[in-house]
Amino acid sequence: MPKDFYCPITQDLMTIPVILIEDGRSYEKYALQSWLDHHNTSPMTNNVLKNRKFIINYNLKNAIEDFKAKRLKVNYFQELSSLFTIKSCRIPKFYQDHPKLKIKICLLGDSSVGKTTIAKKLQFDDRIQTVPTLGPDFTIFYVDHLYENQYTIIIQLQDIPGMERYGCVYDSHFRTCHGAILVSDITNITSLKRLKTYWYKALNQKAMNEVECVLVCNKIDLFQHKNNEMFFEQAEQLASDNHLSLFYTSALTEKNIKAMFNQLILSILDNSILLNQLKQNNTQPLDFNESNINSSKCCF
């Protein structure tokens, strides 16, 4: 959570942040009022105040409210996720006979951040590929519960190569995807910066549809507080600026991998624009081979 969301006086999450005009800092309104009742100095600088006026920081207030709403949504999705299972095996005939909502999700990020390992872990596949992905690879999942009691949900997870020389193949995937997993490596801050300056930017420029995204900080098993503090601050800022859900994951230990994937699926279904598009396209034939699906599964 960004440090700016906390009041410097109480250290609590602010609800009505105000800017003390003279020192330019933000505080919780009632905490600042109480401070000024007993002091004539700035809470942060301890300098004598000539001007005790303050105004509401609406930008910060909106950011905090958005963060709170996002956190409530995460909790809601976690409860909802217990109602169904996502599997990566042959789709049973029962589900094949129903209209389908075909969700496409891209794994995006530089080479070696762990995208392929994440995809394999979602399949519970121990045969982890460690060489760079040389072309878009995909895995098919389905939900073993009818959505709205009538739709079969099918998910195509596309593992996009992390090398720019394959940029020409990205366009078609970006244009048709409904969700994206933006993956960075906590041991490599450049991978996070590249999400902002290249991957997320390219997705927004080329995607024809509205796209739901999550930000993933992978390899949390290699966490070192002193070395990773700047990374975490920049990751939280990137998530806050772009209204992204943020997950710290380990593809090695599977920490938060399934929770992240699960929330993204639910976010797509919760997006009325995307849901309407999926329903309008439910009569189109599948453009991937359901018969070649891995027999492993992952339960949510």
mmCIF file of C-alpha atoms in Angstrom:
data_model
loop_
_atom_site.group_PDB
_atom_site.id
_atom_site.type_symbol
_atom_site.label_atom_id
_atom_site.label_comp_id
_atom_site.label_asym_id
_atom_site.label_seq_id
_atom_site.Cartn_x
_atom_site.Cartn_y
_atom_site.Cartn_z
ATOM 1 C CA MET A 1 0.000 0.000 0.000
ATOM 2 C CA PRO A 2 1.478 3.419 -0.943
ATOM 3 C CA LYS A 3 2.943 5.279 2.032
ATOM 4 C CA ASP A 4 1.167 8.472 0.931
ATOM 5 C CA PHE A 5 -2.146 6.876 1.916
ATOM 6 C CA TYR A 6 -1.187 7.000 5.605
ATOM 7 C CA CYS A 7 -1.460 10.033 7.869
ATOM 8 C CA PRO A 8 1.999 11.102 9.154
ATOM 9 C CA ILE A 9 0.448 11.971 12.526
ATOM 10 C CA THR A 10 -1.591 8.840 13.295
ATOM 11 C CA GLN A 11 0.035 6.354 10.863
ATOM 12 C CA ASP A 12 -3.505 5.252 9.941
ATOM 13 C CA LEU A 13 -5.042 4.989 6.477
ATOM 14 C CA MET A 14 -6.616 8.364 5.704
ATOM 15 C CA THR A 15 -10.284 8.890 4.857
ATOM 16 C CA ILE A 16 -10.364 12.685 4.443
ATOM 17 C CA PRO A 17 -6.826 13.728 3.450
ATOM 18 C CA VAL A 18 -6.120 17.459 3.543
ATOM 19 C CA ILE A 19 -3.117 19.513 2.440
ATOM 20 C CA LEU A 20 -1.619 21.898 4.978
ATOM 21 C CA ILE A 21 -0.940 24.794 2.611
ATOM 22 C CA GLU A 22 2.246 26.052 4.225
ATOM 23 C CA ASP A 23 4.180 22.763 4.309
ATOM 24 C CA GLY A 24 2.438 21.125 1.315
ATOM 25 C CA ARG A 25 1.980 17.807 3.165
ATOM 26 C CA SER A 26 -1.187 15.709 3.413
ATOM 27 C CA TYR A 27 -2.751 14.647 6.724
ATOM 28 C CA GLU A 28 -5.986 13.139 7.970
ATOM 29 C CA LYS A 29 -8.325 16.106 8.486
ATOM 30 C CA TYR A 30 -9.320 15.444 12.087
ATOM 31 C CA ALA A 31 -5.778 14.482 13.112
ATOM 32 C CA LEU A 32 -4.469 17.767 11.706
ATOM 33 C CA GLN A 33 -7.232 19.769 13.397
ATOM 34 C CA SER A 34 -6.337 18.165 16.714
ATOM 35 C CA TRP A 35 -2.643 18.887 16.142
ATOM 36 C CA LEU A 36 -3.286 22.546 15.336
ATOM 37 C CA ASP A 37 -5.414 22.919 18.466
ATOM 38 C CA HIS A 38 -2.301 22.231 20.541
ATOM 39 C CA HIS A 39 0.607 23.280 18.317
ATOM 40 C CA ASN A 40 1.643 26.194 16.133
ATOM 41 C CA THR A 41 4.141 24.155 14.135
ATOM 42 C CA SER A 42 4.103 21.801 11.159
ATOM 43 C CA PRO A 43 3.722 18.119 12.164
ATOM 44 C CA MET A 44 6.403 17.182 9.631
ATOM 45 C CA THR A 45 8.962 20.012 9.716
ATOM 46 C CA ASN A 46 8.335 21.415 13.200
ATOM 47 C CA ASN A 47 8.613 24.905 11.683
ATOM 48 C CA VAL A 48 6.375 27.643 13.074
ATOM 49 C CA LEU A 49 3.309 28.077 10.882
ATOM 50 C CA LYS A 50 2.381 31.504 9.570
ATOM 51 C CA ASN A 51 -0.599 30.040 7.686
ATOM 52 C CA ARG A 52 -2.717 27.354 9.393
ATOM 53 C CA LYS A 53 -5.129 26.870 6.492
ATOM 54 C CA PHE A 54 -5.651 23.499 4.813
ATOM 55 C CA ILE A 55 -7.727 22.167 1.900
ATOM 56 C CA ILE A 56 -9.024 18.719 0.987
ATOM 57 C CA ASN A 57 -6.661 16.708 -1.237
ATOM 58 C CA TYR A 58 -9.278 15.347 -3.646
ATOM 59 C CA ASN A 59 -6.799 13.489 -5.854
ATOM 60 C CA LEU A 60 -5.431 11.574 -2.879
ATOM 61 C CA LYS A 61 -8.926 11.011 -1.481
ATOM 62 C CA ASN A 62 -10.060 9.470 -4.775
ATOM 63 C CA ALA A 63 -6.947 7.279 -4.941
ATOM 64 C CA ILE A 64 -7.532 5.977 -1.403
ATOM 65 C CA GLU A 65 -11.213 5.285 -2.096
ATOM 66 C CA ASP A 66 -10.267 3.438 -5.274
ATOM 67 C CA PHE A 67 -7.733 1.370 -3.328
ATOM 68 C CA LYS A 68 -10.322 0.467 -0.682
ATOM 69 C CA ALA A 69 -12.863 -0.521 -3.328
ATOM 70 C CA LYS A 70 -10.263 -2.669 -5.050
ATOM 71 C CA ARG A 71 -9.423 -4.415 -1.779
ATOM 72 C CA LEU A 72 -13.110 -5.134 -1.120
ATOM 73 C CA LYS A 73 -13.408 -6.528 -4.636
ATOM 74 C CA VAL A 74 -10.468 -8.863 -4.022
ATOM 75 C CA ASN A 75 -12.144 -10.195 -0.867
ATOM 76 C CA TYR A 76 -15.405 -10.682 -2.762
ATOM 77 C CA PHE A 77 -13.671 -12.581 -5.558
ATOM 78 C CA GLN A 78 -11.869 -14.799 -3.054
ATOM 79 C CA GLU A 79 -15.207 -15.832 -1.558
ATOM 80 C CA LEU A 80 -16.756 -16.345 -4.987
ATOM 81 C CA SER A 81 -13.838 -18.448 -6.196
ATOM 82 C CA SER A 82 -14.707 -21.267 -3.807
ATOM 83 C CA LEU A 83 -17.836 -22.003 -5.839
ATOM 84 C CA PHE A 84 -16.123 -23.429 -8.927
ATOM 85 C CA THR A 85 -13.055 -25.239 -10.271
ATOM 86 C CA ILE A 86 -10.904 -24.326 -13.272
ATOM 87 C CA LYS A 87 -9.348 -27.281 -15.108
ATOM 88 C CA SER A 88 -6.919 -27.740 -17.974
ATOM 89 C CA CYS A 89 -8.086 -31.076 -19.334
ATOM 90 C CA ARG A 90 -10.343 -32.324 -22.131
ATOM 91 C CA ILE A 91 -13.670 -30.505 -21.986
ATOM 92 C CA PRO A 92 -16.478 -32.968 -21.110
ATOM 93 C CA LYS A 93 -19.319 -33.350 -23.591
ATOM 94 C CA PHE A 94 -21.783 -31.787 -21.145
ATOM 95 C CA TYR A 95 -19.924 -28.471 -21.313
ATOM 96 C CA GLN A 96 -19.251 -28.752 -25.055
ATOM 97 C CA ASP A 97 -23.000 -28.855 -25.691
ATOM 98 C CA HIS A 98 -23.592 -25.432 -24.114
ATOM 99 C CA PRO A 99 -22.917 -21.968 -25.574
ATOM 100 C CA LYS A 100 -19.391 -20.899 -24.735
ATOM 101 C CA LEU A 101 -17.809 -17.745 -23.367
ATOM 102 C CA LYS A 102 -14.291 -17.897 -24.811
ATOM 103 C CA ILE A 103 -11.870 -15.795 -22.756
ATOM 104 C CA LYS A 104 -8.386 -15.027 -24.087
ATOM 105 C CA ILE A 105 -5.633 -14.004 -21.670
ATOM 106 C CA CYS A 106 -2.044 -13.011 -22.497
ATOM 107 C CA LEU A 107 0.992 -13.504 -20.256
ATOM 108 C CA LEU A 108 3.163 -10.436 -20.883
ATOM 109 C CA GLY A 109 6.627 -9.452 -19.713
ATOM 110 C CA ASP A 110 10.307 -9.669 -20.536
ATOM 111 C CA SER A 111 12.122 -12.946 -21.037
ATOM 112 C CA SER A 112 13.039 -14.899 -17.873
ATOM 113 C CA VAL A 113 10.523 -13.220 -15.538
ATOM 114 C CA GLY A 114 8.733 -16.562 -15.091
ATOM 115 C CA LYS A 115 5.770 -16.424 -17.489
ATOM 116 C CA THR A 116 6.122 -19.982 -18.771
ATOM 117 C CA THR A 117 6.626 -21.338 -15.263
ATOM 118 C CA ILE A 118 3.450 -19.579 -14.145
ATOM 119 C CA ALA A 119 1.534 -21.140 -17.050
ATOM 120 C CA LYS A 120 2.868 -24.589 -16.218
ATOM 121 C CA LYS A 121 2.097 -24.231 -12.509
ATOM 122 C CA LEU A 122 -1.491 -23.350 -13.360
ATOM 123 C CA GLN A 123 -1.639 -26.761 -15.019
ATOM 124 C CA PHE A 124 0.051 -28.475 -12.058
ATOM 125 C CA ASP A 125 2.661 -29.531 -14.613
ATOM 126 C CA ASP A 126 6.058 -30.478 -13.095
ATOM 127 C CA ARG A 127 7.756 -30.484 -16.495
ATOM 128 C CA ILE A 128 8.749 -26.844 -16.280
ATOM 129 C CA GLN A 129 10.208 -25.319 -19.448
ATOM 130 C CA THR A 130 13.283 -23.213 -18.663
ATOM 131 C CA VAL A 131 14.320 -22.148 -22.179
ATOM 132 C CA PRO A 132 12.912 -18.924 -23.662
ATOM 133 C CA THR A 133 9.529 -19.217 -25.369
ATOM 134 C CA LEU A 134 10.133 -18.879 -29.131
ATOM 135 C CA GLY A 135 6.538 -18.356 -30.217
ATOM 136 C CA PRO A 136 3.135 -17.796 -28.630
ATOM 137 C CA ASP A 137 2.215 -20.936 -26.700
ATOM 138 C CA PHE A 138 -1.178 -21.522 -25.136
ATOM 139 C CA THR A 139 -2.999 -23.642 -22.587
ATOM 140 C CA ILE A 140 -6.754 -24.230 -22.507
ATOM 141 C CA PHE A 141 -8.805 -24.213 -19.312
ATOM 142 C CA TYR A 142 -12.507 -24.579 -18.659
ATOM 143 C CA VAL A 143 -14.686 -23.890 -15.616
ATOM 144 C CA ASP A 144 -16.613 -26.916 -14.352
ATOM 145 C CA HIS A 145 -19.638 -24.772 -13.505
ATOM 146 C CA LEU A 146 -22.068 -23.173 -15.943
ATOM 147 C CA TYR A 147 -21.987 -19.398 -15.820
ATOM 148 C CA GLU A 148 -25.512 -18.008 -15.320
ATOM 149 C CA ASN A 149 -26.617 -21.656 -15.560
ATOM 150 C CA GLN A 150 -26.146 -21.696 -19.340
ATOM 151 C CA TYR A 151 -22.629 -20.734 -20.495
ATOM 152 C CA THR A 152 -19.489 -22.858 -20.531
ATOM 153 C CA ILE A 153 -16.439 -20.728 -19.747
ATOM 154 C CA ILE A 154 -13.333 -21.596 -21.774
ATOM 155 C CA ILE A 155 -10.033 -19.811 -21.180
ATOM 156 C CA GLN A 156 -7.105 -19.632 -23.578
ATOM 157 C CA LEU A 157 -3.923 -18.599 -21.742
ATOM 158 C CA GLN A 158 -1.320 -17.356 -24.239
ATOM 159 C CA ASP A 159 2.351 -17.320 -23.210
ATOM 160 C CA ILE A 160 3.783 -14.480 -25.309
ATOM 161 C CA PRO A 161 7.563 -14.486 -26.040
ATOM 162 C CA GLY A 162 9.453 -11.900 -24.019
ATOM 163 C CA MET A 163 11.808 -10.863 -26.805
ATOM 164 C CA GLU A 164 11.041 -7.784 -28.916
ATOM 165 C CA ARG A 165 12.033 -9.422 -32.200
ATOM 166 C CA TYR A 166 8.719 -11.280 -32.019
ATOM 167 C CA GLY A 167 6.804 -7.995 -31.800
ATOM 168 C CA CYS A 168 5.154 -8.548 -35.181
ATOM 169 C CA VAL A 169 3.252 -11.550 -33.800
ATOM 170 C CA TYR A 170 1.899 -9.660 -30.786
ATOM 171 C CA ASP A 171 -0.643 -7.532 -32.609
ATOM 172 C CA SER A 172 -3.196 -10.252 -33.340
ATOM 173 C CA HIS A 173 -3.031 -11.496 -29.746
ATOM 174 C CA PHE A 174 -3.362 -8.001 -28.293
ATOM 175 C CA ARG A 175 -6.334 -7.217 -30.534
ATOM 176 C CA THR A 176 -8.338 -10.226 -29.391
ATOM 177 C CA CYS A 177 -7.398 -10.658 -25.732
ATOM 178 C CA HIS A 178 -9.785 -9.927 -22.866
ATOM 179 C CA GLY A 179 -7.225 -10.034 -20.065
ATOM 180 C CA ALA A 180 -3.498 -9.735 -19.468
ATOM 181 C CA ILE A 181 -1.120 -10.905 -16.754
ATOM 182 C CA LEU A 182 1.711 -8.354 -16.568
ATOM 183 C CA VAL A 183 4.686 -10.228 -15.104
ATOM 184 C CA SER A 184 7.811 -8.691 -13.557
ATOM 185 C CA ASP A 185 10.743 -10.178 -11.633
ATOM 186 C CA ILE A 186 11.372 -8.654 -8.170
ATOM 187 C CA THR A 187 15.113 -9.243 -8.600
ATOM 188 C CA ASN A 188 15.143 -7.176 -11.807
ATOM 189 C CA ILE A 189 13.639 -3.689 -11.523
ATOM 190 C CA THR A 190 14.135 -3.176 -15.263
ATOM 191 C CA SER A 191 11.492 -5.842 -15.897
ATOM 192 C CA LEU A 192 9.001 -3.698 -13.955
ATOM 193 C CA LYS A 193 9.941 -0.533 -15.828
ATOM 194 C CA ARG A 194 9.553 -2.397 -19.127
ATOM 195 C CA LEU A 195 5.998 -3.349 -18.223
ATOM 196 C CA LYS A 196 5.177 0.348 -17.979
ATOM 197 C CA THR A 197 7.161 1.642 -20.944
ATOM 198 C CA TYR A 198 6.717 -1.249 -23.394
ATOM 199 C CA TRP A 199 4.326 -4.121 -22.617
ATOM 200 C CA TYR A 200 1.422 -2.290 -20.981
ATOM 201 C CA LYS A 201 1.817 0.602 -23.397
ATOM 202 C CA ALA A 202 1.779 -1.715 -26.442
ATOM 203 C CA LEU A 203 -1.260 -3.563 -25.123
ATOM 204 C CA ASN A 204 -3.220 -0.340 -24.642
ATOM 205 C CA GLN A 205 -2.241 0.925 -28.097
ATOM 206 C CA LYS A 206 -3.097 -2.246 -30.016
ATOM 207 C CA ALA A 207 -5.955 -3.847 -28.099
ATOM 208 C CA MET A 208 -9.320 -3.390 -29.794
ATOM 209 C CA ASN A 209 -11.240 -4.500 -26.719
ATOM 210 C CA GLU A 210 -11.293 -3.255 -23.182
ATOM 211 C CA VAL A 211 -8.738 -5.409 -21.324
ATOM 212 C CA GLU A 212 -8.664 -6.429 -17.652
ATOM 213 C CA CYS A 213 -5.103 -6.638 -16.295
ATOM 214 C CA VAL A 214 -3.303 -7.742 -13.150
ATOM 215 C CA LEU A 215 0.239 -6.786 -12.154
ATOM 216 C CA VAL A 216 2.387 -9.702 -10.984
ATOM 217 C CA CYS A 217 5.657 -9.305 -9.077
ATOM 218 C CA ASN A 218 7.117 -12.787 -9.439
ATOM 219 C CA LYS A 219 9.939 -14.632 -7.625
ATOM 220 C CA ILE A 220 8.870 -13.394 -4.178
ATOM 221 C CA ASP A 221 10.724 -16.442 -2.821
ATOM 222 C CA LEU A 222 13.915 -14.470 -3.570
ATOM 223 C CA PHE A 223 12.743 -11.500 -1.480
ATOM 224 C CA GLN A 224 15.449 -9.434 0.235
ATOM 225 C CA HIS A 225 14.065 -6.393 2.072
ATOM 226 C CA LYS A 226 16.957 -3.993 1.519
ATOM 227 C CA ASN A 227 17.384 -4.805 -2.164
ATOM 228 C CA ASN A 228 13.676 -4.940 -3.083
ATOM 229 C CA GLU A 229 12.214 -1.927 -1.242
ATOM 230 C CA MET A 230 12.473 0.384 -4.273
ATOM 231 C CA PHE A 231 10.953 -2.308 -6.500
ATOM 232 C CA PHE A 232 7.909 -2.646 -4.230
ATOM 233 C CA GLU A 233 7.374 1.116 -4.061
ATOM 234 C CA GLN A 234 7.445 1.411 -7.855
ATOM 235 C CA ALA A 235 5.196 -1.640 -8.292
ATOM 236 C CA GLU A 236 2.591 -0.220 -5.916
ATOM 237 C CA GLN A 237 2.740 3.119 -7.702
ATOM 238 C CA LEU A 238 2.313 1.478 -11.115
ATOM 239 C CA ALA A 239 -0.666 -0.527 -9.831
ATOM 240 C CA SER A 240 -2.242 2.546 -8.230
ATOM 241 C CA ASP A 241 -1.744 4.794 -11.275
ATOM 242 C CA ASN A 242 -3.339 2.255 -13.636
ATOM 243 C CA HIS A 243 -5.974 0.738 -11.313
ATOM 244 C CA LEU A 244 -4.353 -2.708 -11.442
ATOM 245 C CA SER A 245 -4.689 -5.478 -8.889
ATOM 246 C CA LEU A 246 -1.214 -6.305 -7.562
ATOM 247 C CA PHE A 247 0.002 -9.801 -6.678
ATOM 248 C CA TYR A 248 3.337 -10.901 -5.223
ATOM 249 C CA THR A 249 3.860 -14.424 -6.506
ATOM 250 C CA SER A 250 6.299 -17.292 -6.614
ATOM 251 C CA ALA A 251 6.002 -19.598 -9.599
ATOM 252 C CA LEU A 252 8.447 -21.885 -7.782
ATOM 253 C CA THR A 253 6.329 -22.341 -4.633
ATOM 254 C CA GLU A 254 2.993 -21.514 -6.369
ATOM 255 C CA LYS A 255 2.339 -18.673 -3.888
ATOM 256 C CA ASN A 256 -0.640 -16.565 -5.081
ATOM 257 C CA ILE A 257 -0.510 -18.051 -8.594
ATOM 258 C CA LYS A 258 -3.990 -19.557 -8.527
ATOM 259 C CA ALA A 259 -5.481 -16.623 -6.599
ATOM 260 C CA MET A 260 -4.145 -14.210 -9.203
ATOM 261 C CA PHE A 261 -5.482 -16.218 -12.158
ATOM 262 C CA ASN A 262 -8.804 -16.746 -10.461
ATOM 263 C CA GLN A 263 -9.305 -13.040 -9.761
ATOM 264 C CA LEU A 264 -8.485 -12.086 -13.343
ATOM 265 C CA ILE A 265 -11.131 -14.476 -14.698
ATOM 266 C CA LEU A 266 -13.724 -13.085 -12.307
ATOM 267 C CA SER A 267 -12.734 -9.496 -13.155
ATOM 268 C CA ILE A 268 -13.334 -10.200 -16.843
ATOM 269 C CA LEU A 269 -16.752 -11.688 -16.118
ATOM 270 C CA ASP A 270 -17.520 -8.736 -13.839
ATOM 271 C CA ASN A 271 -16.741 -6.273 -16.649
ATOM 272 C CA SER A 272 -20.078 -5.603 -18.368
ATOM 273 C CA ILE A 273 -18.449 -4.478 -21.642
ATOM 274 C CA LEU A 274 -16.312 -7.614 -21.927
ATOM 275 C CA LEU A 275 -19.134 -9.880 -20.802
ATOM 276 C CA ASN A 276 -21.438 -8.515 -23.512
ATOM 277 C CA GLN A 277 -18.711 -9.063 -26.118
ATOM 278 C CA LEU A 278 -18.194 -12.629 -24.931
ATOM 279 C CA LYS A 279 -21.910 -13.353 -25.125
ATOM 280 C CA GLN A 280 -22.189 -11.862 -28.610
ATOM 281 C CA ASN A 281 -19.326 -14.083 -29.801
ATOM 282 C CA ASN A 282 -20.533 -17.290 -28.147
ATOM 283 C CA THR A 283 -21.744 -18.779 -31.451
ATOM 284 C CA GLN A 284 -18.318 -18.534 -33.080
ATOM 285 C CA PRO A 285 -16.369 -21.811 -33.403
ATOM 286 C CA LEU A 286 -13.358 -22.328 -31.184
ATOM 287 C CA ASP A 287 -10.096 -21.272 -32.827
ATOM 288 C CA PHE A 288 -7.952 -23.678 -30.851
ATOM 289 C CA ASN A 289 -7.799 -27.455 -30.658
ATOM 290 C CA GLU A 290 -9.653 -28.736 -27.605
ATOM 291 C CA SER A 291 -8.465 -32.281 -28.184
ATOM 292 C CA ASN A 292 -4.826 -31.480 -27.393
ATOM 293 C CA ILE A 293 -5.365 -30.151 -23.893
ATOM 294 C CA ASN A 294 -3.085 -31.193 -21.053
ATOM 295 C CA SER A 295 -4.722 -33.663 -18.668
ATOM 296 C CA SER A 296 -3.631 -31.882 -15.494
ATOM 297 C CA LYS A 297 -5.861 -29.501 -13.565
ATOM 298 C CA CYS A 298 -5.843 -26.685 -11.059
ATOM 299 C CA CYS A 299 -8.505 -26.147 -8.460
ATOM 300 C CA PHE A 300 -9.638 -22.754 -7.211
#
